[in-house]
Amino acid sequence: MINLRIAQWRAWAPSLHSYEDWQAWAKSPWTPADQGEQPDCAFLPPMQRRRLSRMARMAMDVAWPLCGKDEQLPLVFASRHGEIQRTYGLLGDVADQQPLSPTQFGLSVHNAIAGQWSILRGQRGEASAIAGEADTFEHAMLEAATLLDQGAPAVIMVIAEERPPSAYDAWIDDVPFSYALALRVGEPQPGQDASSTSRWQLQLTRNIADTNNADKSQASTPHSAWPHALDFLRALHEPGASLEHAFLEHAWKTRRWIWQRLP
Amino acid sequence: MNALQQDIAQLIIDTLNLEDLQPSDIPPEQPLFGQGLGLDSVDALELALALQKRYEIQIASDSRDARQHFATVASLATFVEAQRAACAN
């Protein structure tokens, strides 16, 4: 069981940029059309942003303001499918027996965005790049909690997914639209004036519904309709009145993650 | 700037994704790497690949003279012309 405080968050998706956009989305979510638009990352000079993929731009856009200019904070980058557009392009070149672009190849690895963050922000501390299954978000939060436990004052956690090429339609069904979410995660500090909506407890239990297939009546947790990170983002928007009811369950295979908002 | 130089400058811009730059922003004699335009070693690899595709020339990766050939747009143009002539023979 871990306790965490969400000090700040930012999210980006096609046509969803501002806090107001996300507030409206959280209230009654929809799938925005994805026309390949990307954040302009105008805070970076052109020579520095020229190698940023769409996904890297999404990650930079949301994470950038959450880390102060003079702060050194560990980063957790999480993505289930990673640079799937880049890798698909490379696979096409391999199939066509074309030489591979060194830049595309070098930046297709899962820790490339964490590396670019480190270079662009002058971050010299720890960085992790995580790929889990549908519960990648929870694994990333666990990673953030271990970094906090080791003494980090806060952790920048970024989760990003991009709509995969249509060739993957038969296999990938958990990215309804491209999105990136960045959280500034800290230990809950009692007595501080952090908003009560931002303290959470995360608990992992065995998902009996999955491990005991014989008894379907136990299957009380259908998959959440939205990716876990976006479902959590919705919960962040719950009005204060329903505080004690703030409760999320994310089940995947043998794992059942329980999020509970702390008073 | 001659036609080939102009063409190479445009290739550099397109290949290396140099947003907001025009070929005229890269004078033929301006150093491409380090203090000049600011390209780095990964750009050099990417550029070599693009030049080979575009002009159907061979660039030996162990060429001792590569550093000089890649110094400026002008030196690249001279190099491409020489390679084209060599490949045509």
mmCIF file of C-alpha atoms in Angstrom:
data_model
loop_
_atom_site.group_PDB
_atom_site.id
_atom_site.type_symbol
_atom_site.label_atom_id
_atom_site.label_comp_id
_atom_site.label_asym_id
_atom_site.label_seq_id
_atom_site.Cartn_x
_atom_site.Cartn_y
_atom_site.Cartn_z
ATOM 1 C CA MET A 1 0.000 0.000 0.000
ATOM 2 C CA ILE A 2 1.390 3.413 -0.895
ATOM 3 C CA ASN A 3 0.289 6.950 -0.174
ATOM 4 C CA LEU A 4 0.926 9.692 -2.695
ATOM 5 C CA ARG A 5 0.148 13.318 -3.195
ATOM 6 C CA ILE A 6 -0.582 14.724 -6.617
ATOM 7 C CA ALA A 7 0.839 18.224 -6.281
ATOM 8 C CA GLN A 8 0.211 19.251 -9.892
ATOM 9 C CA TRP A 9 -0.909 17.719 -13.148
ATOM 10 C CA ARG A 10 -1.087 18.600 -16.814
ATOM 11 C CA ALA A 11 -2.537 16.694 -19.738
ATOM 12 C CA TRP A 12 -2.636 16.961 -23.502
ATOM 13 C CA ALA A 13 -4.738 15.288 -26.169
ATOM 14 C CA PRO A 14 -5.994 16.447 -29.569
ATOM 15 C CA SER A 15 -8.310 19.423 -28.875
ATOM 16 C CA LEU A 16 -7.849 18.968 -25.104
ATOM 17 C CA HIS A 17 -5.181 21.356 -23.879
ATOM 18 C CA SER A 18 -6.340 23.545 -21.011
ATOM 19 C CA TYR A 19 -7.569 22.662 -17.531
ATOM 20 C CA GLU A 20 -11.036 23.788 -18.645
ATOM 21 C CA ASP A 21 -10.930 21.425 -21.625
ATOM 22 C CA TRP A 22 -10.094 18.545 -19.325
ATOM 23 C CA GLN A 23 -12.680 19.542 -16.779
ATOM 24 C CA ALA A 24 -15.325 19.309 -19.491
ATOM 25 C CA TRP A 25 -13.905 15.995 -20.666
ATOM 26 C CA ALA A 26 -13.850 14.604 -17.115
ATOM 27 C CA LYS A 27 -17.478 15.495 -16.623
ATOM 28 C CA SER A 28 -18.646 13.506 -19.619
ATOM 29 C CA PRO A 29 -15.762 11.990 -21.545
ATOM 30 C CA TRP A 30 -15.642 11.564 -25.308
ATOM 31 C CA THR A 31 -13.109 10.420 -27.884
ATOM 32 C CA PRO A 32 -11.637 13.487 -29.601
ATOM 33 C CA ALA A 33 -10.780 13.155 -33.291
ATOM 34 C CA ASP A 34 -7.046 12.581 -33.759
ATOM 35 C CA GLN A 35 -5.703 14.335 -36.838
ATOM 36 C CA GLY A 36 -2.076 14.019 -35.894
ATOM 37 C CA GLU A 37 -1.876 17.478 -34.364
ATOM 38 C CA GLN A 38 0.916 17.992 -31.849
ATOM 39 C CA PRO A 39 2.021 20.542 -29.251
ATOM 40 C CA ASP A 40 4.321 23.177 -30.759
ATOM 41 C CA CYS A 41 6.751 23.159 -27.794
ATOM 42 C CA ALA A 42 7.546 26.787 -28.569
ATOM 43 C CA PHE A 43 9.483 26.980 -25.287
ATOM 44 C CA LEU A 44 12.281 25.125 -27.089
ATOM 45 C CA PRO A 45 14.473 26.646 -29.807
ATOM 46 C CA PRO A 46 13.905 24.988 -33.237
ATOM 47 C CA MET A 47 17.330 23.304 -33.210
ATOM 48 C CA GLN A 48 16.403 21.549 -29.973
ATOM 49 C CA ARG A 49 12.950 20.428 -30.927
ATOM 50 C CA ARG A 50 13.800 19.144 -34.372
ATOM 51 C CA ARG A 51 14.296 15.585 -33.165
ATOM 52 C CA LEU A 52 11.260 15.422 -30.924
ATOM 53 C CA SER A 53 8.649 12.994 -32.176
ATOM 54 C CA ARG A 54 4.990 13.737 -31.735
ATOM 55 C CA MET A 55 5.002 11.632 -28.604
ATOM 56 C CA ALA A 56 8.102 13.373 -27.269
ATOM 57 C CA ARG A 57 6.434 16.745 -27.866
ATOM 58 C CA MET A 58 3.358 15.588 -26.010
ATOM 59 C CA ALA A 59 5.509 14.430 -23.085
ATOM 60 C CA MET A 60 7.600 17.629 -23.010
ATOM 61 C CA ASP A 61 4.522 19.827 -23.277
ATOM 62 C CA VAL A 62 2.847 18.323 -20.213
ATOM 63 C CA ALA A 63 5.932 17.758 -18.056
ATOM 64 C CA TRP A 64 7.810 20.988 -18.768
ATOM 65 C CA PRO A 65 6.032 23.370 -16.344
ATOM 66 C CA LEU A 66 5.853 20.800 -13.522
ATOM 67 C CA CYS A 67 9.589 20.919 -12.863
ATOM 68 C CA GLY A 68 11.107 24.194 -11.710
ATOM 69 C CA LYS A 69 14.056 25.691 -13.591
ATOM 70 C CA ASP A 70 16.510 25.013 -10.786
ATOM 71 C CA GLU A 71 15.060 21.728 -9.577
ATOM 72 C CA GLN A 72 16.613 18.322 -10.031
ATOM 73 C CA LEU A 73 13.818 15.740 -9.883
ATOM 74 C CA PRO A 74 13.692 12.096 -10.915
ATOM 75 C CA LEU A 75 11.557 11.250 -13.928
ATOM 76 C CA VAL A 76 9.373 8.237 -14.563
ATOM 77 C CA PHE A 77 8.380 7.896 -18.200
ATOM 78 C CA ALA A 78 5.674 5.336 -18.825
ATOM 79 C CA SER A 79 4.098 4.064 -22.015
ATOM 80 C CA ARG A 80 2.671 0.698 -22.916
ATOM 81 C CA HIS A 81 3.241 1.004 -26.650
ATOM 82 C CA GLY A 82 6.066 3.548 -26.759
ATOM 83 C CA GLU A 83 7.183 5.109 -30.038
ATOM 84 C CA ILE A 84 4.917 2.867 -32.037
ATOM 85 C CA GLN A 85 4.763 5.206 -35.046
ATOM 86 C CA ARG A 86 8.553 5.396 -35.259
ATOM 87 C CA THR A 87 9.034 1.649 -34.847
ATOM 88 C CA TYR A 88 6.334 0.899 -37.404
ATOM 89 C CA GLY A 89 8.080 3.201 -39.862
ATOM 90 C CA LEU A 90 11.394 1.444 -39.219
ATOM 91 C CA LEU A 91 9.801 -1.966 -39.721
ATOM 92 C CA GLY A 92 8.471 -0.711 -43.066
ATOM 93 C CA ASP A 93 12.009 0.315 -44.077
ATOM 94 C CA VAL A 94 13.328 -3.104 -43.057
ATOM 95 C CA ALA A 95 10.612 -4.799 -45.120
ATOM 96 C CA ASP A 96 11.466 -2.597 -48.108
ATOM 97 C CA GLN A 97 15.179 -3.275 -47.565
ATOM 98 C CA GLN A 98 15.826 0.422 -47.159
ATOM 99 C CA PRO A 99 18.603 1.734 -44.933
ATOM 100 C CA LEU A 100 17.342 2.790 -41.505
ATOM 101 C CA SER A 101 17.458 6.402 -40.440
ATOM 102 C CA PRO A 102 20.009 6.674 -37.608
ATOM 103 C CA THR A 103 17.864 9.295 -35.881
ATOM 104 C CA GLN A 104 14.667 7.248 -36.086
ATOM 105 C CA PHE A 105 16.511 4.160 -34.922
ATOM 106 C CA GLY A 106 18.279 5.902 -32.048
ATOM 107 C CA LEU A 107 15.108 7.550 -30.797
ATOM 108 C CA SER A 108 12.847 4.522 -31.105
ATOM 109 C CA VAL A 109 14.117 2.989 -27.866
ATOM 110 C CA HIS A 110 11.824 3.179 -24.877
ATOM 111 C CA ASN A 111 14.069 5.450 -22.807
ATOM 112 C CA ALA A 112 14.642 7.966 -25.616
ATOM 113 C CA ILE A 113 12.119 10.480 -24.301
ATOM 114 C CA ALA A 114 13.550 10.211 -20.782
ATOM 115 C CA GLY A 115 16.979 10.851 -22.308
ATOM 116 C CA GLN A 116 15.743 13.857 -24.253
ATOM 117 C CA TRP A 117 14.146 15.248 -21.088
ATOM 118 C CA SER A 118 17.462 14.842 -19.290
ATOM 119 C CA ILE A 119 19.361 16.685 -22.043
ATOM 120 C CA LEU A 120 16.827 19.459 -22.634
ATOM 121 C CA ARG A 121 16.252 20.131 -18.937
ATOM 122 C CA GLY A 122 19.769 19.452 -17.688
ATOM 123 C CA GLN A 123 18.421 16.761 -15.362
ATOM 124 C CA ARG A 124 21.239 14.621 -13.998
ATOM 125 C CA GLY A 125 19.290 12.377 -11.628
ATOM 126 C CA GLU A 126 17.411 9.127 -11.989
ATOM 127 C CA ALA A 127 15.109 8.443 -14.889
ATOM 128 C CA SER A 128 13.102 5.292 -15.470
ATOM 129 C CA ALA A 129 11.265 4.206 -18.588
ATOM 130 C CA ILE A 130 8.475 1.739 -17.965
ATOM 131 C CA ALA A 131 6.309 -0.356 -20.268
ATOM 132 C CA GLY A 132 3.691 -2.439 -18.527
ATOM 133 C CA GLU A 133 0.417 -3.861 -19.693
ATOM 134 C CA ALA A 134 -2.930 -2.091 -19.442
ATOM 135 C CA ASP A 135 -1.908 -1.140 -15.881
ATOM 136 C CA THR A 136 1.284 0.650 -16.933
ATOM 137 C CA PHE A 137 -0.023 3.723 -15.122
ATOM 138 C CA GLU A 138 -0.142 1.946 -11.765
ATOM 139 C CA HIS A 139 3.300 0.410 -12.258
ATOM 140 C CA ALA A 140 4.630 3.888 -12.967
ATOM 141 C CA MET A 141 3.076 5.241 -9.771
ATOM 142 C CA LEU A 142 4.683 2.389 -7.854
ATOM 143 C CA GLU A 143 8.019 3.368 -9.388
ATOM 144 C CA ALA A 144 7.429 6.980 -8.351
ATOM 145 C CA ALA A 145 6.643 5.827 -4.808
ATOM 146 C CA THR A 146 9.927 3.907 -4.566
ATOM 147 C CA LEU A 147 11.839 7.015 -5.692
ATOM 148 C CA LEU A 148 10.052 9.086 -3.044
ATOM 149 C CA ASP A 149 10.846 6.395 -0.488
ATOM 150 C CA GLN A 150 14.520 6.788 -1.355
ATOM 151 C CA GLY A 151 14.375 10.470 -0.548
ATOM 152 C CA ALA A 152 13.387 12.266 -3.725
ATOM 153 C CA PRO A 153 11.526 15.489 -2.801
ATOM 154 C CA ALA A 154 9.111 14.893 -5.702
ATOM 155 C CA VAL A 155 8.913 12.828 -8.863
ATOM 156 C CA ILE A 156 7.815 13.846 -12.349
ATOM 157 C CA MET A 157 5.710 11.046 -13.805
ATOM 158 C CA VAL A 158 4.751 11.196 -17.468
ATOM 159 C CA ILE A 159 2.564 8.675 -19.204
ATOM 160 C CA ALA A 160 1.992 8.974 -22.943
ATOM 161 C CA GLU A 161 0.373 6.894 -25.640
ATOM 162 C CA GLU A 162 -0.076 7.581 -29.313
ATOM 163 C CA ARG A 163 -2.777 6.191 -31.575
ATOM 164 C CA PRO A 164 -1.085 3.232 -33.247
ATOM 165 C CA PRO A 165 -0.970 2.771 -37.029
ATOM 166 C CA SER A 166 -4.138 1.059 -38.254
ATOM 167 C CA ALA A 167 -2.179 -2.133 -38.943
ATOM 168 C CA TYR A 168 -2.338 -2.710 -35.167
ATOM 169 C CA ASP A 169 -6.114 -2.298 -34.906
ATOM 170 C CA ALA A 170 -6.687 -5.996 -34.311
ATOM 171 C CA TRP A 171 -4.283 -6.058 -31.357
ATOM 172 C CA ILE A 172 -4.295 -2.695 -29.650
ATOM 173 C CA ASP A 173 -7.573 -1.559 -28.191
ATOM 174 C CA ASP A 174 -6.506 0.529 -25.214
ATOM 175 C CA VAL A 175 -5.529 3.793 -26.911
ATOM 176 C CA PRO A 176 -8.803 5.457 -27.925
ATOM 177 C CA PHE A 177 -6.861 8.642 -28.713
ATOM 178 C CA SER A 178 -3.367 10.000 -28.290
ATOM 179 C CA TYR A 179 -2.771 11.477 -24.861
ATOM 180 C CA ALA A 180 -0.101 12.482 -22.375
ATOM 181 C CA LEU A 181 -0.487 13.059 -18.661
ATOM 182 C CA ALA A 182 2.185 14.435 -16.348
ATOM 183 C CA LEU A 183 1.908 14.328 -12.579
ATOM 184 C CA ARG A 184 4.122 15.931 -10.015
ATOM 185 C CA VAL A 185 4.021 13.314 -7.300
ATOM 186 C CA GLY A 186 5.081 13.845 -3.690
ATOM 187 C CA GLU A 187 4.750 12.122 -0.370
ATOM 188 C CA PRO A 188 1.647 13.081 1.526
ATOM 189 C CA GLN A 189 2.725 15.632 4.084
ATOM 190 C CA PRO A 190 0.154 15.997 6.832
ATOM 191 C CA GLY A 191 -0.273 19.550 7.972
ATOM 192 C CA GLN A 192 0.557 21.046 4.616
ATOM 193 C CA ASP A 193 -2.139 22.893 2.846
ATOM 194 C CA ALA A 194 -2.234 20.579 -0.122
ATOM 195 C CA SER A 195 -5.709 20.284 -1.463
ATOM 196 C CA SER A 196 -7.450 17.252 -0.073
ATOM 197 C CA THR A 197 -8.430 16.102 -3.521
ATOM 198 C CA SER A 198 -4.812 15.387 -4.255
ATOM 199 C CA ARG A 199 -3.917 12.712 -1.695
ATOM 200 C CA TRP A 200 -4.328 9.149 -2.780
ATOM 201 C CA GLN A 201 -3.696 5.679 -1.508
ATOM 202 C CA LEU A 202 -2.864 2.910 -3.956
ATOM 203 C CA GLN A 203 -3.336 -0.689 -2.993
ATOM 204 C CA LEU A 204 -2.630 -3.826 -4.979
ATOM 205 C CA THR A 205 -4.628 -6.984 -4.366
ATOM 206 C CA ARG A 206 -5.113 -10.217 -6.218
ATOM 207 C CA ASN A 207 -7.771 -10.037 -8.879
ATOM 208 C CA ILE A 208 -9.889 -13.025 -7.904
ATOM 209 C CA ALA A 209 -12.186 -12.563 -10.892
ATOM 210 C CA ASP A 210 -9.299 -13.446 -13.134
ATOM 211 C CA THR A 211 -7.506 -16.071 -11.062
ATOM 212 C CA ASN A 212 -10.701 -17.989 -10.383
ATOM 213 C CA ASN A 213 -12.384 -18.216 -13.743
ATOM 214 C CA ALA A 214 -14.809 -20.845 -12.487
ATOM 215 C CA ASP A 215 -16.748 -18.298 -10.530
ATOM 216 C CA LYS A 216 -17.783 -15.522 -12.871
ATOM 217 C CA SER A 217 -19.966 -13.982 -10.214
ATOM 218 C CA GLN A 218 -16.750 -12.677 -8.665
ATOM 219 C CA ALA A 219 -15.994 -10.671 -11.778
ATOM 220 C CA SER A 220 -17.160 -7.443 -10.275
ATOM 221 C CA THR A 221 -14.589 -5.239 -11.969
ATOM 222 C CA PRO A 222 -15.065 -4.743 -15.673
ATOM 223 C CA HIS A 223 -12.178 -3.006 -17.433
ATOM 224 C CA SER A 224 -12.465 0.725 -17.073
ATOM 225 C CA ALA A 225 -13.872 2.363 -20.160
ATOM 226 C CA TRP A 226 -10.874 4.681 -20.468
ATOM 227 C CA PRO A 227 -7.159 4.051 -20.096
ATOM 228 C CA HIS A 228 -6.256 3.943 -16.394
ATOM 229 C CA ALA A 229 -4.352 7.222 -16.497
ATOM 230 C CA LEU A 230 -7.321 9.053 -18.007
ATOM 231 C CA ASP A 231 -9.712 7.368 -15.624
ATOM 232 C CA PHE A 232 -7.535 8.649 -12.783
ATOM 233 C CA LEU A 233 -7.574 12.091 -14.358
ATOM 234 C CA ARG A 234 -11.359 11.949 -14.240
ATOM 235 C CA ALA A 235 -11.248 11.038 -10.567
ATOM 236 C CA LEU A 236 -8.978 14.033 -9.902
ATOM 237 C CA HIS A 237 -11.853 16.193 -11.092
ATOM 238 C CA GLU A 238 -14.484 14.711 -8.781
ATOM 239 C CA PRO A 239 -16.024 17.500 -6.782
ATOM 240 C CA GLY A 240 -15.018 17.690 -3.136
ATOM 241 C CA ALA A 241 -18.502 16.741 -1.993
ATOM 242 C CA SER A 242 -18.042 13.117 -2.978
ATOM 243 C CA LEU A 243 -14.679 12.891 -1.233
ATOM 244 C CA GLU A 244 -15.278 9.812 0.848
ATOM 245 C CA HIS A 245 -16.622 8.010 -2.160
ATOM 246 C CA ALA A 246 -13.615 8.701 -4.302
ATOM 247 C CA PHE A 247 -12.626 5.210 -5.155
ATOM 248 C CA LEU A 248 -11.282 3.609 -8.321
ATOM 249 C CA GLU A 249 -10.674 0.001 -9.204
ATOM 250 C CA HIS A 250 -8.441 -0.972 -12.081
ATOM 251 C CA ALA A 251 -8.217 -4.689 -12.677
ATOM 252 C CA TRP A 252 -5.880 -6.306 -15.154
ATOM 253 C CA LYS A 253 -5.202 -10.016 -15.286
ATOM 254 C CA THR A 254 -4.215 -11.124 -11.778
ATOM 255 C CA ARG A 255 -3.841 -7.585 -10.468
ATOM 256 C CA ARG A 256 -6.465 -5.408 -8.909
ATOM 257 C CA TRP A 257 -5.331 -1.870 -8.164
ATOM 258 C CA ILE A 258 -7.452 0.116 -5.760
ATOM 259 C CA TRP A 259 -7.171 3.878 -5.683
ATOM 260 C CA GLN A 260 -8.692 5.677 -2.745
ATOM 261 C CA ARG A 261 -8.702 9.389 -2.138
ATOM 262 C CA LEU A 262 -7.453 10.288 1.331
ATOM 263 C CA PRO A 263 -9.092 13.009 3.397
ATOM 264 C CA MET B 1 24.376 29.890 -54.436
ATOM 265 C CA ASN B 2 24.220 27.515 -57.417
ATOM 266 C CA ALA B 3 21.383 25.073 -58.071
ATOM 267 C CA LEU B 4 23.102 22.090 -56.472
ATOM 268 C CA GLN B 5 24.019 24.095 -53.378
ATOM 269 C CA GLN B 6 20.444 25.279 -53.115
ATOM 270 C CA ASP B 7 19.246 21.707 -53.497
ATOM 271 C CA ILE B 8 21.593 20.450 -50.778
ATOM 272 C CA ALA B 9 20.593 23.234 -48.417
ATOM 273 C CA GLN B 10 16.950 22.250 -48.903
ATOM 274 C CA LEU B 11 17.826 18.581 -48.358
ATOM 275 C CA ILE B 12 19.519 19.500 -45.063
ATOM 276 C CA ILE B 13 16.448 21.430 -43.940
ATOM 277 C CA ASP B 14 14.017 18.647 -44.871
ATOM 278 C CA THR B 15 16.108 15.741 -43.625
ATOM 279 C CA LEU B 16 17.047 17.284 -40.296
ATOM 280 C CA ASN B 17 13.659 18.873 -39.731
ATOM 281 C CA LEU B 18 15.011 22.409 -39.372
ATOM 282 C CA GLU B 19 11.712 24.197 -38.950
ATOM 283 C CA ASP B 20 11.512 27.830 -39.998
ATOM 284 C CA LEU B 21 14.749 27.740 -42.041
ATOM 285 C CA GLN B 22 15.078 28.560 -45.757
ATOM 286 C CA PRO B 23 17.955 27.476 -48.012
ATOM 287 C CA SER B 24 19.081 31.101 -48.055
ATOM 288 C CA ASP B 25 19.568 30.879 -44.280
ATOM 289 C CA ILE B 26 22.424 28.426 -44.828
ATOM 290 C CA PRO B 27 25.169 30.318 -46.725
ATOM 291 C CA PRO B 28 27.311 27.920 -48.803
ATOM 292 C CA GLU B 29 30.444 28.763 -46.838
ATOM 293 C CA GLN B 30 28.910 28.595 -43.348
ATOM 294 C CA PRO B 31 30.221 25.699 -41.251
ATOM 295 C CA LEU B 32 27.429 23.141 -40.820
ATOM 296 C CA PHE B 33 28.746 21.581 -37.631
ATOM 297 C CA GLY B 34 29.718 22.993 -34.266
ATOM 298 C CA GLN B 35 29.797 26.768 -34.131
ATOM 299 C CA GLY B 36 28.080 27.310 -37.490
ATOM 300 C CA LEU B 37 24.655 25.853 -38.090
ATOM 301 C CA GLY B 38 25.079 23.662 -35.014
ATOM 302 C CA LEU B 39 24.645 20.173 -36.452
ATOM 303 C CA ASP B 40 26.078 17.164 -34.612
ATOM 304 C CA SER B 41 27.338 13.667 -35.347
ATOM 305 C CA VAL B 42 23.883 12.087 -35.568
ATOM 306 C CA ASP B 43 22.972 14.735 -38.142
ATOM 307 C CA ALA B 44 26.083 13.776 -40.104
ATOM 308 C CA LEU B 45 24.911 10.142 -40.285
ATOM 309 C CA GLU B 46 21.402 11.192 -41.255
ATOM 310 C CA LEU B 47 22.700 13.581 -43.872
ATOM 311 C CA ALA B 48 25.038 10.966 -45.386
ATOM 312 C CA LEU B 49 22.068 8.620 -45.754
ATOM 313 C CA ALA B 50 19.928 11.305 -47.378
ATOM 314 C CA LEU B 51 22.716 12.312 -49.797
ATOM 315 C CA GLN B 52 23.224 8.708 -50.869
ATOM 316 C CA LYS B 53 19.524 8.264 -51.545
ATOM 317 C CA ARG B 54 19.025 11.557 -53.272
ATOM 318 C CA TYR B 55 22.088 11.622 -55.526
ATOM 319 C CA GLU B 56 22.639 7.879 -55.837
ATOM 320 C CA ILE B 57 26.202 8.135 -54.684
ATOM 321 C CA GLN B 58 28.302 6.070 -52.319
ATOM 322 C CA ILE B 59 29.812 7.547 -49.174
ATOM 323 C CA ALA B 60 32.369 5.330 -47.505
ATOM 324 C CA SER B 61 31.812 5.537 -43.765
ATOM 325 C CA ASP B 62 35.558 5.295 -43.115
ATOM 326 C CA SER B 63 36.444 8.039 -45.551
ATOM 327 C CA ARG B 64 39.205 10.095 -44.045
ATOM 328 C CA ASP B 65 38.074 13.141 -45.906
ATOM 329 C CA ALA B 66 34.462 12.967 -44.755
ATOM 330 C CA ARG B 67 35.020 15.741 -42.246
ATOM 331 C CA GLN B 68 36.136 18.109 -45.001
ATOM 332 C CA HIS B 69 33.414 17.031 -47.419
ATOM 333 C CA PHE B 70 30.729 17.691 -44.814
ATOM 334 C CA ALA B 71 32.138 21.013 -43.635
ATOM 335 C CA THR B 72 29.841 23.333 -45.613
ATOM 336 C CA VAL B 73 27.104 23.282 -48.256
ATOM 337 C CA ALA B 74 29.742 24.342 -50.801
ATOM 338 C CA SER B 75 32.092 21.476 -49.927
ATOM 339 C CA LEU B 76 29.196 19.012 -50.004
ATOM 340 C CA ALA B 77 28.203 20.224 -53.461
ATOM 341 C CA THR B 78 31.758 19.756 -54.731
ATOM 342 C CA PHE B 79 31.846 16.294 -53.173
ATOM 343 C CA VAL B 80 28.479 15.267 -54.641
ATOM 344 C CA GLU B 81 29.552 16.399 -58.110
ATOM 345 C CA ALA B 82 32.798 14.453 -57.866
ATOM 346 C CA GLN B 83 31.006 11.325 -56.649
ATOM 347 C CA ARG B 84 28.397 11.553 -59.365
ATOM 348 C CA ALA B 85 31.133 11.789 -61.964
ATOM 349 C CA ALA B 86 32.929 8.829 -60.382
ATOM 350 C CA CYS B 87 29.761 6.720 -60.242
ATOM 351 C CA ALA B 88 28.868 7.596 -63.824
ATOM 352 C CA ASN B 89 32.169 6.201 -65.071
#
